[in-house]
Amino acid sequence: MYYVCDVFVLEAYRGQGIGKKLIETITNAPEFE
């Protein structure tokens, strides 16, 4: 289980997949397995 709190992407950077990349990085990090 992961808990992500108070994370937001500035409006100028939205739509670039930054949020998806963040979640992908967290879920694939070996230290969180």
Short mmCIF file of N, CA and C in Angstrom, two decimals:
data_model
loop_
_atom_site.label_atom_id
_atom_site.label_comp_id
_atom_site.label_asym_id
_atom_site.label_seq_id
_atom_site.Cartn_x
_atom_site.Cartn_y
_atom_site.Cartn_z
N MET A 1 0.85 -1.16 0.00
CA MET A 1 0.00 0.00 0.00
C MET A 1 0.91 1.24 0.00
N TYR A 2 0.49 2.24 -0.71
CA TYR A 2 1.22 3.50 -0.80
C TYR A 2 0.29 4.62 -0.34
N TYR A 3 0.87 5.65 0.26
CA TYR A 3 0.10 6.80 0.69
C TYR A 3 0.80 8.05 0.16
N VAL A 4 0.15 8.73 -0.76
CA VAL A 4 0.69 9.96 -1.33
C VAL A 4 -0.24 11.09 -0.89
N CYS A 5 0.34 12.11 -0.28
CA CYS A 5 -0.46 13.19 0.28
C CYS A 5 0.13 14.54 -0.10
N ASP A 6 -0.74 15.47 -0.42
CA ASP A 6 -0.33 16.85 -0.69
C ASP A 6 0.69 16.98 -1.82
N VAL A 7 0.45 16.26 -2.89
CA VAL A 7 1.30 16.38 -4.07
C VAL A 7 0.45 16.96 -5.18
N PHE A 8 0.95 17.98 -5.84
CA PHE A 8 0.21 18.55 -6.95
C PHE A 8 1.18 18.97 -8.04
N VAL A 9 0.67 19.04 -9.25
CA VAL A 9 1.45 19.46 -10.41
C VAL A 9 0.96 20.85 -10.80
N LEU A 10 1.89 21.77 -10.92
CA LEU A 10 1.52 23.13 -11.31
C LEU A 10 0.79 23.11 -12.65
N GLU A 11 -0.15 24.01 -12.78
CA GLU A 11 -1.00 24.06 -13.97
C GLU A 11 -0.18 24.11 -15.27
N ALA A 12 0.91 24.82 -15.26
CA ALA A 12 1.74 24.96 -16.46
C ALA A 12 2.34 23.62 -16.91
N TYR A 13 2.43 22.65 -15.98
CA TYR A 13 3.06 21.36 -16.29
C TYR A 13 2.06 20.22 -16.40
N ARG A 14 0.79 20.49 -16.21
CA ARG A 14 -0.21 19.44 -16.29
C ARG A 14 -0.36 18.94 -17.72
N GLY A 15 -0.78 17.69 -17.82
CA GLY A 15 -1.00 17.10 -19.14
C GLY A 15 0.26 16.53 -19.76
N GLN A 16 1.35 16.49 -19.00
CA GLN A 16 2.62 15.98 -19.52
C GLN A 16 2.97 14.61 -18.95
N GLY A 17 2.06 14.05 -18.16
CA GLY A 17 2.29 12.72 -17.60
C GLY A 17 3.16 12.73 -16.35
N ILE A 18 3.35 13.89 -15.74
CA ILE A 18 4.21 13.98 -14.56
C ILE A 18 3.63 13.20 -13.39
N GLY A 19 2.33 13.34 -13.15
CA GLY A 19 1.69 12.59 -12.06
C GLY A 19 1.77 11.09 -12.27
N LYS A 20 1.55 10.65 -13.49
CA LYS A 20 1.65 9.22 -13.81
C LYS A 20 3.06 8.72 -13.61
N LYS A 21 4.04 9.51 -14.01
CA LYS A 21 5.44 9.13 -13.85
C LYS A 21 5.81 9.04 -12.37
N LEU A 22 5.28 9.95 -11.57
CA LEU A 22 5.53 9.92 -10.13
C LEU A 22 5.03 8.61 -9.53
N ILE A 23 3.79 8.25 -9.83
CA ILE A 23 3.22 7.01 -9.29
C ILE A 23 3.97 5.79 -9.82
N GLU A 24 4.33 5.81 -11.08
CA GLU A 24 5.10 4.70 -11.67
C GLU A 24 6.43 4.54 -10.95
N THR A 25 7.11 5.63 -10.69
CA THR A 25 8.40 5.59 -10.01
C THR A 25 8.26 5.02 -8.59
N ILE A 26 7.24 5.46 -7.87
CA ILE A 26 7.01 4.98 -6.51
C ILE A 26 6.70 3.48 -6.52
N THR A 27 5.80 3.07 -7.39
CA THR A 27 5.38 1.66 -7.37
C THR A 27 6.46 0.71 -7.88
N ASN A 28 7.42 1.22 -8.65
CA ASN A 28 8.49 0.37 -9.17
C ASN A 28 9.78 0.49 -8.37
N ALA A 29 9.82 1.31 -7.34
CA ALA A 29 11.04 1.50 -6.54
C ALA A 29 11.33 0.25 -5.71
N PRO A 30 12.52 -0.29 -5.84
CA PRO A 30 12.84 -1.53 -5.10
C PRO A 30 12.80 -1.36 -3.58
N GLU A 31 13.07 -0.16 -3.09
CA GLU A 31 13.05 0.04 -1.63
C GLU A 31 11.64 0.00 -1.05
N PHE A 32 10.60 0.05 -1.90
CA PHE A 32 9.23 0.00 -1.42
C PHE A 32 8.57 -1.35 -1.66
N GLU A 33 9.33 -2.33 -2.08
CA GLU A 33 8.76 -3.66 -2.34
C GLU A 33 8.74 -4.50 -1.09
#
